[in-house]
Structure formats: C-alpha cells, structure tokens
PDB file of C-alpha atoms in Angstrom:
ATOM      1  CA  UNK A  22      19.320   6.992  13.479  1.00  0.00           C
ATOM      2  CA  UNK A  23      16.356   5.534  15.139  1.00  0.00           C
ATOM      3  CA  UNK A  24      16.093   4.118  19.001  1.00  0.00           C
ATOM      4  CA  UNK A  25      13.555   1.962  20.847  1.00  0.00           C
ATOM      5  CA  UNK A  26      11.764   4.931  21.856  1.00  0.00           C
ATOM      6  CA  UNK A  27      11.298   5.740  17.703  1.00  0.00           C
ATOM      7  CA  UNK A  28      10.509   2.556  17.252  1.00  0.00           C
ATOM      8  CA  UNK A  29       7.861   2.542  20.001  1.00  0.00           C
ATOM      9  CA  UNK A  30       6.303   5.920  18.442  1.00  0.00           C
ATOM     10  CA  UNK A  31       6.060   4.443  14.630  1.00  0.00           C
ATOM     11  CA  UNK A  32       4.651   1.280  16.480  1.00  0.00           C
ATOM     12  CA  UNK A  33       1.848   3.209  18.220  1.00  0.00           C
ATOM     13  CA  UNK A  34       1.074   6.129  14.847  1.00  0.00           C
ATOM     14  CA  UNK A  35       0.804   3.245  12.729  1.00  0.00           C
ATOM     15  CA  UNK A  36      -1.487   1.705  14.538  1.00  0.00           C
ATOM     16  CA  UNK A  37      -3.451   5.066  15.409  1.00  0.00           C
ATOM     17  CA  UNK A  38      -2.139   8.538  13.663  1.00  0.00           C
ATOM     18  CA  UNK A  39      -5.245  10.695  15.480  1.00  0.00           C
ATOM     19  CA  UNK A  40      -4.060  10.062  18.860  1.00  0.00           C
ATOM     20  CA  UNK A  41      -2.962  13.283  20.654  1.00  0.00           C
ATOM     21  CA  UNK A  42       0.683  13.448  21.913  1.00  0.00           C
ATOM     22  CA  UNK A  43      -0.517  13.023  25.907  1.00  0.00           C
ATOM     23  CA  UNK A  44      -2.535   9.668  24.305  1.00  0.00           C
ATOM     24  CA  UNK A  45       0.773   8.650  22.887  1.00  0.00           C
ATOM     25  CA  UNK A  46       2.526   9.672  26.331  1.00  0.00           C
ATOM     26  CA  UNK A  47       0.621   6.514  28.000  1.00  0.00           C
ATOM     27  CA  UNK A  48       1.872   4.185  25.584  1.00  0.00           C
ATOM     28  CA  UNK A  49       5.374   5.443  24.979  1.00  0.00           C
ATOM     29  CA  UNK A  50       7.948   6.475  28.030  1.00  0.00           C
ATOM     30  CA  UNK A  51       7.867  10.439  27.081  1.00  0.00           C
ATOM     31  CA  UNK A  52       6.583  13.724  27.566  1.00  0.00           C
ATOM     32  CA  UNK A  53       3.681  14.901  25.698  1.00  0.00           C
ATOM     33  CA  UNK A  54       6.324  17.922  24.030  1.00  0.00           C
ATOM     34  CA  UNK A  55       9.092  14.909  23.710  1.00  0.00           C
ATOM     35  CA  UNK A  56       6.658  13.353  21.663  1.00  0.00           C
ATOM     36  CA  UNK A  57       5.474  15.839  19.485  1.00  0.00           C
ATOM     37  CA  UNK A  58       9.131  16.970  18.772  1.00  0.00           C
ATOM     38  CA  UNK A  59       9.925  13.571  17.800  1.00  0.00           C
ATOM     39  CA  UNK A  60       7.152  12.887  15.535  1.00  0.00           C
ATOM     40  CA  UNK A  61       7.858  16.496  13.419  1.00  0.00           C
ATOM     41  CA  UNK A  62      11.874  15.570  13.379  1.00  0.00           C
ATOM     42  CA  UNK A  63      10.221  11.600  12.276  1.00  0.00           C
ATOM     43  CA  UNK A  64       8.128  13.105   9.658  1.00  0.00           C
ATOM     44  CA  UNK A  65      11.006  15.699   8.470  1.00  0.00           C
ATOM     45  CA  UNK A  66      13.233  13.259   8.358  1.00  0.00           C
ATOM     46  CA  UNK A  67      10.929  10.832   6.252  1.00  0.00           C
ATOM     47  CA  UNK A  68      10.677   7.601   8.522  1.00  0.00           C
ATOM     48  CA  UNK A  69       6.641   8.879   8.594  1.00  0.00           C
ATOM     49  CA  UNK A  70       5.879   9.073   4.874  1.00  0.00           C
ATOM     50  CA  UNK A  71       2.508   9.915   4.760  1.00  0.00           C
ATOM     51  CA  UNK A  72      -0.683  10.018   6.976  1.00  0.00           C
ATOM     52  CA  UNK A  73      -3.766   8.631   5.750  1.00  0.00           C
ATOM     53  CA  UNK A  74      -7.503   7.357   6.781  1.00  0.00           C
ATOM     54  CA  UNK A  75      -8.873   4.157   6.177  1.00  0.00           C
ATOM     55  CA  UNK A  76     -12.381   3.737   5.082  1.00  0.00           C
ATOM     56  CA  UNK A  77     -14.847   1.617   6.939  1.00  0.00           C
ATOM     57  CA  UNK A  78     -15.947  -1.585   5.500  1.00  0.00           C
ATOM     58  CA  UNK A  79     -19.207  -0.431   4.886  1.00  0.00           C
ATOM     59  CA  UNK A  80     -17.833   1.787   2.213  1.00  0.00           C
ATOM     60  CA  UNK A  81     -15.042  -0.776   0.792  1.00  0.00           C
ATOM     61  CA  UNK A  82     -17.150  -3.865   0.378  1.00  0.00           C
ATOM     62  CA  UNK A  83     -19.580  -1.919  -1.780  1.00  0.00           C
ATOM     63  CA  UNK A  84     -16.712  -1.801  -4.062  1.00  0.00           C
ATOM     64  CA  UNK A  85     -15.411  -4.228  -6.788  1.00  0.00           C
ATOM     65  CA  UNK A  86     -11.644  -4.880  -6.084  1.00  0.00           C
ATOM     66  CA  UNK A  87      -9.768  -7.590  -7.412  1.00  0.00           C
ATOM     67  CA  UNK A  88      -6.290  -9.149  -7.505  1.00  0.00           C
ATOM     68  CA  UNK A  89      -4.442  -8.595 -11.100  1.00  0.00           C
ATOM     69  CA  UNK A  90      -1.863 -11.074 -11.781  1.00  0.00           C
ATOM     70  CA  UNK A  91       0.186  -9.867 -14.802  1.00  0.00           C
ATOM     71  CA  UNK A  92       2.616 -12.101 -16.408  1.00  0.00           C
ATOM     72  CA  UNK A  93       5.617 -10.247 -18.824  1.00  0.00           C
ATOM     73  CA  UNK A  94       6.355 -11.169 -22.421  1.00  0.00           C
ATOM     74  CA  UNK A  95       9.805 -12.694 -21.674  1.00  0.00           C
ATOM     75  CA  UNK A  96      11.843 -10.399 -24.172  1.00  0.00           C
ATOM     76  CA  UNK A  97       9.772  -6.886 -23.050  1.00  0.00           C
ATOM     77  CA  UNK A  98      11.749  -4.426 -23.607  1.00  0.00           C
ATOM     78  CA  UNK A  99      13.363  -1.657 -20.708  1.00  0.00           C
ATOM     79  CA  UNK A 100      11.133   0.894 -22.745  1.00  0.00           C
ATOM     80  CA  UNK A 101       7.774  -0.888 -22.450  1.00  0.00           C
ATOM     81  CA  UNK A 102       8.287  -2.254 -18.912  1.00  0.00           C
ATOM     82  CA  UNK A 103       9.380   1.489 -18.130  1.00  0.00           C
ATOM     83  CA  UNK A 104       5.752   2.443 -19.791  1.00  0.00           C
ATOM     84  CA  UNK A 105       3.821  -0.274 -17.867  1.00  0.00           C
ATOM     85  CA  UNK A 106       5.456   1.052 -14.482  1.00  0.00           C
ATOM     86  CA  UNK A 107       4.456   4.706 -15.720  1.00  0.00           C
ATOM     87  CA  UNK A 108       0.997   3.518 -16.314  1.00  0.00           C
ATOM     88  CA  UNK A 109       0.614   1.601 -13.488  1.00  0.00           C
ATOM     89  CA  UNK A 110       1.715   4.473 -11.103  1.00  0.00           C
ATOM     90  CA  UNK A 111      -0.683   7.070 -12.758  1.00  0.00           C
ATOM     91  CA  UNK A 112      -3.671   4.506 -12.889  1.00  0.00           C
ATOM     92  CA  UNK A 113      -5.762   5.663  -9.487  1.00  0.00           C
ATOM     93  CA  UNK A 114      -7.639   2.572  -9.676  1.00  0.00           C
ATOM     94  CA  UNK A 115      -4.570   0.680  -9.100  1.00  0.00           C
ATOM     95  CA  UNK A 116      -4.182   0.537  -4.890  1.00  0.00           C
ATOM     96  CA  UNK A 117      -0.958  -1.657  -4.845  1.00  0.00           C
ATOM     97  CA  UNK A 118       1.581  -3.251  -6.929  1.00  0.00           C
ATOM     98  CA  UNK A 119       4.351  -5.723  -5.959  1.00  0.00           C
ATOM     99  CA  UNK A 120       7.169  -7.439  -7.988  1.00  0.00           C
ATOM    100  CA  UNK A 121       6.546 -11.391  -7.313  1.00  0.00           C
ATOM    101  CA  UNK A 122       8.211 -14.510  -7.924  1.00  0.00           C
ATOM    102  CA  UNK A 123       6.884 -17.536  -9.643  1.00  0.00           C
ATOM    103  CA  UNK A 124       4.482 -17.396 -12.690  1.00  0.00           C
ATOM    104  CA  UNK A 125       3.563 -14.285 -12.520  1.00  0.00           C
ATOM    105  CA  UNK A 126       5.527 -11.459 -12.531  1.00  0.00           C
ATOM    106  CA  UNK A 127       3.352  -8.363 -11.377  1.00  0.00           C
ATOM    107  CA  UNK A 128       0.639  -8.554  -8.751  1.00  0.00           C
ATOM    108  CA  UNK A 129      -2.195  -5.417  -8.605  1.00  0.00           C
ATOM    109  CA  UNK A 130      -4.804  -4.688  -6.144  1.00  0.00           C
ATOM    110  CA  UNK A 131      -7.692  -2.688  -8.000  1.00  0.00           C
ATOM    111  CA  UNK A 132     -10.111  -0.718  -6.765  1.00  0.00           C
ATOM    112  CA  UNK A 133     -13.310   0.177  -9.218  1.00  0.00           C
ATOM    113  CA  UNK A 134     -16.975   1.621  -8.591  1.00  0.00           C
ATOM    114  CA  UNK A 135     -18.792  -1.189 -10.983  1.00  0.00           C
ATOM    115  CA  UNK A 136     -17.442  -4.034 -13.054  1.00  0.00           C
ATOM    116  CA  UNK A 137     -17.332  -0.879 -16.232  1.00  0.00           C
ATOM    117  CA  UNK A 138     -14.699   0.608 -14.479  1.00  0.00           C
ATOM    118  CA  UNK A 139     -12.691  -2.527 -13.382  1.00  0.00           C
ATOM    119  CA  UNK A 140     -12.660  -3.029 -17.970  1.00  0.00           C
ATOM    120  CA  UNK A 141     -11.369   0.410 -17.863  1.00  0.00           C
ATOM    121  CA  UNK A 142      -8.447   0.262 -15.805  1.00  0.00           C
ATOM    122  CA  UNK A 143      -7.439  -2.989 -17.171  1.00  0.00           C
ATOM    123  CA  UNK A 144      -7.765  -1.928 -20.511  1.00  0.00           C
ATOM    124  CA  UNK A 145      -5.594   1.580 -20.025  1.00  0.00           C
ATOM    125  CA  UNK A 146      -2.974  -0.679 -18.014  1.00  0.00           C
ATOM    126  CA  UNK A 147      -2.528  -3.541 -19.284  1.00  0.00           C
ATOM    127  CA  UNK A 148      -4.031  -4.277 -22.681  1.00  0.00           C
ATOM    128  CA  UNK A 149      -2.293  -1.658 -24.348  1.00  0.00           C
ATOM    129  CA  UNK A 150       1.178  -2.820 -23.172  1.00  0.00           C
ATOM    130  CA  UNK A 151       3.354  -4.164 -25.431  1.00  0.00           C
ATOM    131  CA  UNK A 152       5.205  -5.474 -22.063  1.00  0.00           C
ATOM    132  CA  UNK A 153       2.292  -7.777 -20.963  1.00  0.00           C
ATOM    133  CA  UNK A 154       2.178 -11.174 -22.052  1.00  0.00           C
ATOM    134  CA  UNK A 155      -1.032 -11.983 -19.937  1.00  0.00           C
ATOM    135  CA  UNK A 156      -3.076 -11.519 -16.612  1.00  0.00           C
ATOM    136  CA  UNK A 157      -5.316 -13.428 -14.483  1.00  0.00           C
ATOM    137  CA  UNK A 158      -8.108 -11.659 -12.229  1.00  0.00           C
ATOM    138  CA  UNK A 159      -9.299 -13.072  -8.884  1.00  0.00           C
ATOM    139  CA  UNK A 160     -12.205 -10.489  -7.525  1.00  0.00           C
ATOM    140  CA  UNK A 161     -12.387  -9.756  -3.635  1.00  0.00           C
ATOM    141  CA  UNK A 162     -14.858 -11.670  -2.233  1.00  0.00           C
ATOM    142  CA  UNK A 163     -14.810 -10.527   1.690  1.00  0.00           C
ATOM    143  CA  UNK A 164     -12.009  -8.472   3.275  1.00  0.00           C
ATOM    144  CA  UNK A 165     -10.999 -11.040   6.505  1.00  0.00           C
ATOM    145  CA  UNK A 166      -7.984  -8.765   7.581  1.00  0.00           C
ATOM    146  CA  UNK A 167      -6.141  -5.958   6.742  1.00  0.00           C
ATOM    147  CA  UNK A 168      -3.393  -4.810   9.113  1.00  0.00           C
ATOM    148  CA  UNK A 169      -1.139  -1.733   6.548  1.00  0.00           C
ATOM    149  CA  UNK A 170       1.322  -1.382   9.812  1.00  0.00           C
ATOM    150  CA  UNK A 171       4.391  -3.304  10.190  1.00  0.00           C
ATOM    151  CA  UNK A 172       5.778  -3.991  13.554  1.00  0.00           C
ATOM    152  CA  UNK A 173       8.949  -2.796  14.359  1.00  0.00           C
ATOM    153  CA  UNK A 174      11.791  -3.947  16.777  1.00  0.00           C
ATOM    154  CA  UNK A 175      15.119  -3.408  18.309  1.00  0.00           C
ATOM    155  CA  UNK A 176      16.140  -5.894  15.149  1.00  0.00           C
ATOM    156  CA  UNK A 177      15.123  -3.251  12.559  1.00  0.00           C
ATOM    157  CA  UNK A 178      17.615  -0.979  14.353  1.00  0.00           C
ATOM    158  CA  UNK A 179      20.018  -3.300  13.635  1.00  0.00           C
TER     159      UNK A 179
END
C-alpha cells in the first residue's frame, strides 16, 4: 500500500528521475537512505514501471509525427482485432495508442524519420488489417505541451 510520503516520491521522479536521493530529501520529508530504500521497494514492487529520457525538441520537431485515428469494421472479428493489437504493439513507430469513444475507435501517435516511413508504418498496421474499416491522419504541427507525469494525491490512495 502506498502513503503520502509514496505519493510525494512518484510526484517528484516523475517529474525528475536523475535527481540524487539527498535532491529528493529537500522536496520530500525523508532521509537520503529512506529515500533510496523506498524508491528500490517502489520499483520492485512495480508502482515505478520504467525510467526513461525525453528528447529535446530540437530532436523531436525534426520528426514527422502524426495523430492516427482508426475506425473498426463493425463486425471485426476477436481474431483480427487480436492481430491489429499484436501489430500495433510490435510497430516501433507507433509511440501511443488509446481506446476512444465516439467515431473513431483507435487513436495512434506515430513517430517516423520522413513522410516514406510514416507510408510504412501505416501500411504494416493498418492497411493490411482485415479489422480496420478506415483512418484519418492529422500530422503534428508544433509540440505546445507535453507533461507524461500524472499528479498524484491522498485521493489516489483512496
């Protein structure tokens, strides 16, 4: 089970994973070694999934990324959405994909080097599904935010 003082470290690793334990120490009511020890038990116990870097935007708006909203033929069957899922998991152009309401029932964030590669990905993922009805592409402009933390509070104890 989490407490505040959990909730206070994901807060502050999410925001910055590279800061040492006695950085963490100013921000969060603990010991340096309290800290550490509950970060390795966090990780072990899987509340910290993963630790990545993020790329400046000097590197990311060189590339061509675009929103990919896929629409399902209404009678797909389990086997070809299964397929879709399987491609769309092993695809490492694909960055995101979330289950939506409305219209559309698949949204994708893509990542490619040159418009070539965008064809490619779409092509591998979603043309050759029998599952996919249709999809409409809206290309990334200009990044404005991008915040991948959530914050967490005493209600997500709860």
């Amino acid at each position: 089970m989490l407490d505040s003082l959990d909730l206070a470290l994901l807060n502050a690793v999410q925001a910055d994973d590279g800061r040492t334990a006695d950085q963490l120490a100013r921000d969060v009511a603990l010991s340096p070694s309290a800290i550490a020890r509950r970060l390795r038990r966090l990780r072990a116990d899987g509340w910290i999934a993963r630790t990545i870097a993020l790329l400046p935007a000097r590197i990311i708006d060189r590339r061509l990324r675009a929103l990919v909203f896929v629409q399902l033929k209404e009678h797909a069957d389990l086997a070809a959405k299964r397929a879709l899922t399987d491609a769309i998991l092993a695809a490492p152009g694909v960055l995101l994909c979330l289950e939506i309401s409305g219209t559309f029932d698949l949204v994708l964030l893509t990542d490619a080097s040159h418009m070539a590669a965008f064809n490619a990905i779409t092509e591998a993922v979603l043309e050759q599904s029998p599952a996919v009805q249709r999809y409409e592409t809206s290309f990334v402009k200009r990044q404005v935010k991008f915040a991948p933390g959530i914050v967490l509070s005493g209600s997500d104890l709860a």
